[in-house]
PDB file of C-alpha atoms and ligand atoms in Angstrom:
ATOM      1  CA  UNK J   1       9.012-102.815-179.503  1.00 89.00           C
ATOM      2  CA  UNK J   2      11.459-105.178-177.890  1.00 94.00           C
ATOM      3  CA  UNK J   3      14.988-104.966-179.154  1.00 97.00           C
ATOM      4  CA  UNK J   4      17.937-105.938-177.025  1.00 96.00           C
ATOM      5  CA  UNK J   5      21.576-106.379-177.859  1.00 98.00           C
ATOM      6  CA  UNK J   6      21.969-110.120-177.296  1.00 98.00           C
ATOM      7  CA  UNK J   7      25.555-110.938-178.252  1.00 98.00           C
ATOM      8  CA  UNK J   8      28.548-109.732-180.162  1.00 98.00           C
ATOM      9  CA  UNK J   9      31.783-111.374-181.230  1.00 98.00           C
ATOM     10  CA  UNK J  10      35.039-110.291-179.653  1.00 98.00           C
ATOM     11  CA  UNK J  11      38.144-111.063-181.690  1.00 98.00           C
ATOM     12  CA  UNK J  12      40.955-112.615-179.671  1.00 98.00           C
ATOM     13  CA  UNK J  13      44.449-114.010-180.110  1.00 98.00           C
ATOM     14  CA  UNK J  14      43.475-116.697-177.568  1.00 98.00           C
ATOM     15  CA  UNK J  15      39.736-116.870-176.914  1.00 98.00           C
ATOM     16  CA  UNK J  16      40.026-118.860-173.673  1.00 98.00           C
ATOM     17  CA  UNK J  17      42.644-116.606-172.143  1.00 98.00           C
ATOM     18  CA  UNK J  18      40.722-113.525-173.183  1.00 98.00           C
ATOM     19  CA  UNK J  19      37.366-114.741-171.885  1.00 98.00           C
ATOM     20  CA  UNK J  20      38.985-115.756-168.623  1.00 98.00           C
ATOM     21  CA  UNK J  21      40.661-112.368-168.317  1.00 98.00           C
ATOM     22  CA  UNK J  22      37.370-110.498-168.601  1.00 98.00           C
ATOM     23  CA  UNK J  23      35.486-112.900-166.342  1.00 98.00           C
ATOM     24  CA  UNK J  24      38.145-112.754-163.639  1.00 98.00           C
ATOM     25  CA  UNK J  25      38.405-108.969-163.699  1.00 98.00           C
ATOM     26  CA  UNK J  26      34.643-108.386-163.628  1.00 98.00           C
ATOM     27  CA  UNK J  27      33.790-111.305-161.320  1.00 98.00           C
ATOM     28  CA  UNK J  28      31.784-113.221-163.930  1.00 98.00           C
ATOM     29  CA  UNK J  29      31.716-116.789-165.224  1.00 98.00           C
ATOM     30  CA  UNK J  30      33.104-118.184-168.451  1.00 98.00           C
ATOM     31  CA  UNK J  31      30.396-120.244-170.161  1.00 98.00           C
ATOM     32  CA  UNK J  32      31.022-123.547-171.964  1.00 98.00           C
ATOM     33  CA  UNK J  33      32.287-123.304-175.515  1.00 98.00           C
ATOM     34  CA  UNK J  34      29.512-122.803-178.070  1.00 97.00           C
ATOM     35  CA  UNK J  35      30.678-123.571-181.587  1.00 98.00           C
ATOM     36  CA  UNK J  36      33.800-121.480-182.174  1.00 98.00           C
ATOM     37  CA  UNK J  37      32.977-119.150-179.292  1.00 98.00           C
ATOM     38  CA  UNK J  38      33.925-118.897-175.640  1.00 98.00           C
ATOM     39  CA  UNK J  39      31.066-116.872-174.166  1.00 98.00           C
ATOM     40  CA  UNK J  40      31.038-114.529-171.209  1.00 98.00           C
ATOM     41  CA  UNK J  41      27.511-113.487-170.315  1.00 98.00           C
ATOM     42  CA  UNK J  42      27.195-110.015-168.884  1.00 98.00           C
ATOM     43  CA  UNK J  43      24.455-109.787-166.204  1.00 97.00           C
ATOM     44  CA  UNK J  44      22.291-107.472-168.342  1.00 96.00           C
ATOM     45  CA  UNK J  45      21.887-110.285-170.876  1.00 96.00           C
ATOM     46  CA  UNK J  46      24.527-109.393-173.450  1.00 98.00           C
ATOM     47  CA  UNK J  47      26.939-112.195-174.244  1.00 98.00           C
ATOM     48  CA  UNK J  48      30.457-111.478-175.425  1.00 98.00           C
ATOM     49  CA  UNK J  49      31.472-114.369-177.671  1.00 98.00           C
ATOM     50  CA  UNK J  50      35.240-114.589-177.810  1.00 98.00           C
ATOM     51  CA  UNK J  51      36.531-116.040-181.059  1.00 98.00           C
ATOM     52  CA  UNK J  52      40.077-116.672-182.185  1.00 98.00           C
ATOM     53  CA  UNK J  53      41.200-114.394-184.966  1.00 96.00           C
ATOM     54  CA  UNK J  54      44.218-115.211-187.140  1.00 92.00           C
ATOM     55  CA  UNK J  55      44.331-111.633-188.327  1.00 91.00           C
ATOM     56  CA  UNK J  56      45.615-108.448-186.794  1.00 95.00           C
ATOM     57  CA  UNK J  57      43.037-107.395-184.224  1.00 97.00           C
ATOM     58  CA  UNK J  58      41.638-103.904-184.461  1.00 97.00           C
ATOM     59  CA  UNK J  59      41.064-102.734-180.874  1.00 97.00           C
ATOM     60  CA  UNK J  60      37.428-102.216-179.984  1.00 98.00           C
ATOM     61  CA  UNK J  61      35.879-100.479-176.996  1.00 98.00           C
ATOM     62  CA  UNK J  62      33.725-102.275-174.439  1.00 98.00           C
ATOM     63  CA  UNK J  63      32.331-100.336-171.480  1.00 98.00           C
ATOM     64  CA  UNK J  64      30.749-101.893-168.404  1.00 98.00           C
ATOM     65  CA  UNK J  65      28.407 -99.996-166.124  1.00 98.00           C
ATOM     66  CA  UNK J  66      28.988-101.144-162.543  1.00 98.00           C
ATOM     67  CA  UNK J  67      27.823-100.166-159.080  1.00 98.00           C
ATOM     68  CA  UNK J  68      30.046 -98.105-156.797  1.00 98.00           C
ATOM     69  CA  UNK J  69      30.704-101.205-154.662  1.00 98.00           C
ATOM     70  CA  UNK J  70      31.545-103.279-157.717  1.00 98.00           C
ATOM     71  CA  UNK J  71      33.852-100.517-158.939  1.00 98.00           C
ATOM     72  CA  UNK J  72      35.826-100.860-155.707  1.00 98.00           C
ATOM     73  CA  UNK J  73      36.104-104.618-156.155  1.00 98.00           C
ATOM     74  CA  UNK J  74      36.948-104.539-159.855  1.00 98.00           C
ATOM     75  CA  UNK J  75      39.396-101.663-159.502  1.00 98.00           C
ATOM     76  CA  UNK J  76      41.170-103.578-156.731  1.00 98.00           C
ATOM     77  CA  UNK J  77      41.506-106.535-159.115  1.00 98.00           C
ATOM     78  CA  UNK J  78      42.917-104.261-161.827  1.00 98.00           C
ATOM     79  CA  UNK J  79      45.509-102.953-159.410  1.00 98.00           C
ATOM     80  CA  UNK J  80      46.289-106.392-157.965  1.00 98.00           C
ATOM     81  CA  UNK J  81      46.847-107.706-161.494  1.00 97.00           C
ATOM     82  CA  UNK J  82      49.344-104.924-162.126  1.00 98.00           C
ATOM     83  CA  UNK J  83      47.383-103.642-165.095  1.00 98.00           C
ATOM     84  CA  UNK J  84      47.977-100.150-166.385  1.00 98.00           C
ATOM     85  CA  UNK J  85      44.853 -98.024-166.174  1.00 98.00           C
ATOM     86  CA  UNK J  86      43.918 -94.620-167.425  1.00 98.00           C
ATOM     87  CA  UNK J  87      41.327 -91.956-166.615  1.00 98.00           C
ATOM     88  CA  UNK J  88      40.638 -91.292-170.295  1.00 98.00           C
ATOM     89  CA  UNK J  89      39.938 -93.297-173.443  1.00 96.00           C
ATOM     90  CA  UNK J  90      43.047 -91.965-175.162  1.00 96.00           C
ATOM     91  CA  UNK J  91      45.286 -93.290-172.390  1.00 97.00           C
ATOM     92  CA  UNK J  92      46.898 -89.968-171.539  1.00 97.00           C
ATOM     93  CA  UNK J  93      46.123 -89.856-167.811  1.00 98.00           C
ATOM     94  CA  UNK J  94      47.979 -92.946-166.624  1.00 98.00           C
ATOM     95  CA  UNK J  95      47.296 -94.344-163.172  1.00 98.00           C
ATOM     96  CA  UNK J  96      44.222 -92.199-162.644  1.00 98.00           C
ATOM     97  CA  UNK J  97      40.476 -92.667-162.587  1.00 98.00           C
ATOM     98  CA  UNK J  98      37.921 -90.110-163.714  1.00 98.00           C
ATOM     99  CA  UNK J  99      34.876 -88.690-161.957  1.00 98.00           C
ATOM    100  CA  UNK J 100      32.760 -88.067-165.016  1.00 97.00           C
ATOM    101  CA  UNK J 101      29.059 -87.477-164.396  1.00 96.00           C
ATOM    102  CA  UNK J 102      29.706 -87.521-160.655  1.00 96.00           C
ATOM    103  CA  UNK J 103      30.752 -91.157-160.667  1.00 97.00           C
ATOM    104  CA  UNK J 104      33.990 -93.011-161.227  1.00 98.00           C
ATOM    105  CA  UNK J 105      35.488 -94.557-164.317  1.00 98.00           C
ATOM    106  CA  UNK J 106      38.714 -96.011-165.624  1.00 98.00           C
ATOM    107  CA  UNK J 107      40.103 -97.674-168.733  1.00 98.00           C
ATOM    108  CA  UNK J 108      42.359-100.691-169.137  1.00 98.00           C
ATOM    109  CA  UNK J 109      43.340-103.084-171.906  1.00 98.00           C
ATOM    110  CA  UNK J 110      42.578-106.741-172.376  1.00 98.00           C
ATOM    111  CA  UNK J 111      45.187-109.172-173.765  1.00 97.00           C
ATOM    112  CA  UNK J 112      44.186-108.211-177.317  1.00 97.00           C
ATOM    113  CA  UNK J 113      44.463-104.477-176.827  1.00 97.00           C
ATOM    114  CA  UNK J 114      40.706-103.974-176.620  1.00 98.00           C
ATOM    115  CA  UNK J 115      39.999-100.808-174.659  1.00 98.00           C
ATOM    116  CA  UNK J 116      37.877-101.793-171.667  1.00 98.00           C
ATOM    117  CA  UNK J 117      36.123 -99.318-169.404  1.00 98.00           C
ATOM    118  CA  UNK J 118      34.294 -99.554-166.126  1.00 98.00           C
ATOM    119  CA  UNK J 119      32.102 -96.654-165.083  1.00 98.00           C
ATOM    120  CA  UNK J 120      29.552 -96.065-162.349  1.00 98.00           C
ATOM    121  CA  UNK J 121      27.406 -93.468-164.138  1.00 98.00           C
ATOM    122  CA  UNK J 122      26.261 -93.605-167.742  1.00 96.00           C
ATOM    123  CA  UNK J 123      27.624 -90.937-170.058  1.00 95.00           C
ATOM    124  CA  UNK J 124      25.654 -87.732-169.709  1.00 94.00           C
ATOM    125  CA  UNK J 125      23.810 -88.805-166.571  1.00 95.00           C
ATOM    126  CA  UNK J 126      25.498 -86.210-164.375  1.00 88.00           C
ATOM    127  CA  UNK J 127      23.240 -83.395-165.511  1.00 65.00           C
TER     128      UNK J 127
HETATM  129 FE1  FE2 K 201      33.358 -95.455-173.311  1.00 78.82          FE
END
């Protein structure tokens, strides 16, 4: 059985700005517009298709598993951009990272209020 998550739509106030934000933070490329979407392809094959939404955007959660080296690079970009970051999904531990499952993780928001996360160990992998 071969089932893979291929793409999902991410609601944005400004799809170009939002796609660029994610790509710049994670070190990825923004793909050419496809229909109403501005795609950002994640290296594991999932594409996030940013689409303008005229409505109030309900924040969603997108978590990116990264290597320890990539965490250093991405976290440096988060700090250099002056973004607020939190150790927890409820944004109580401001300016901290977590060490869940023996790795590192942190949360930050995109321009639409989507709750983004980078983590170096999958949930529950710490034994
Ligand atoms: Fe998460």
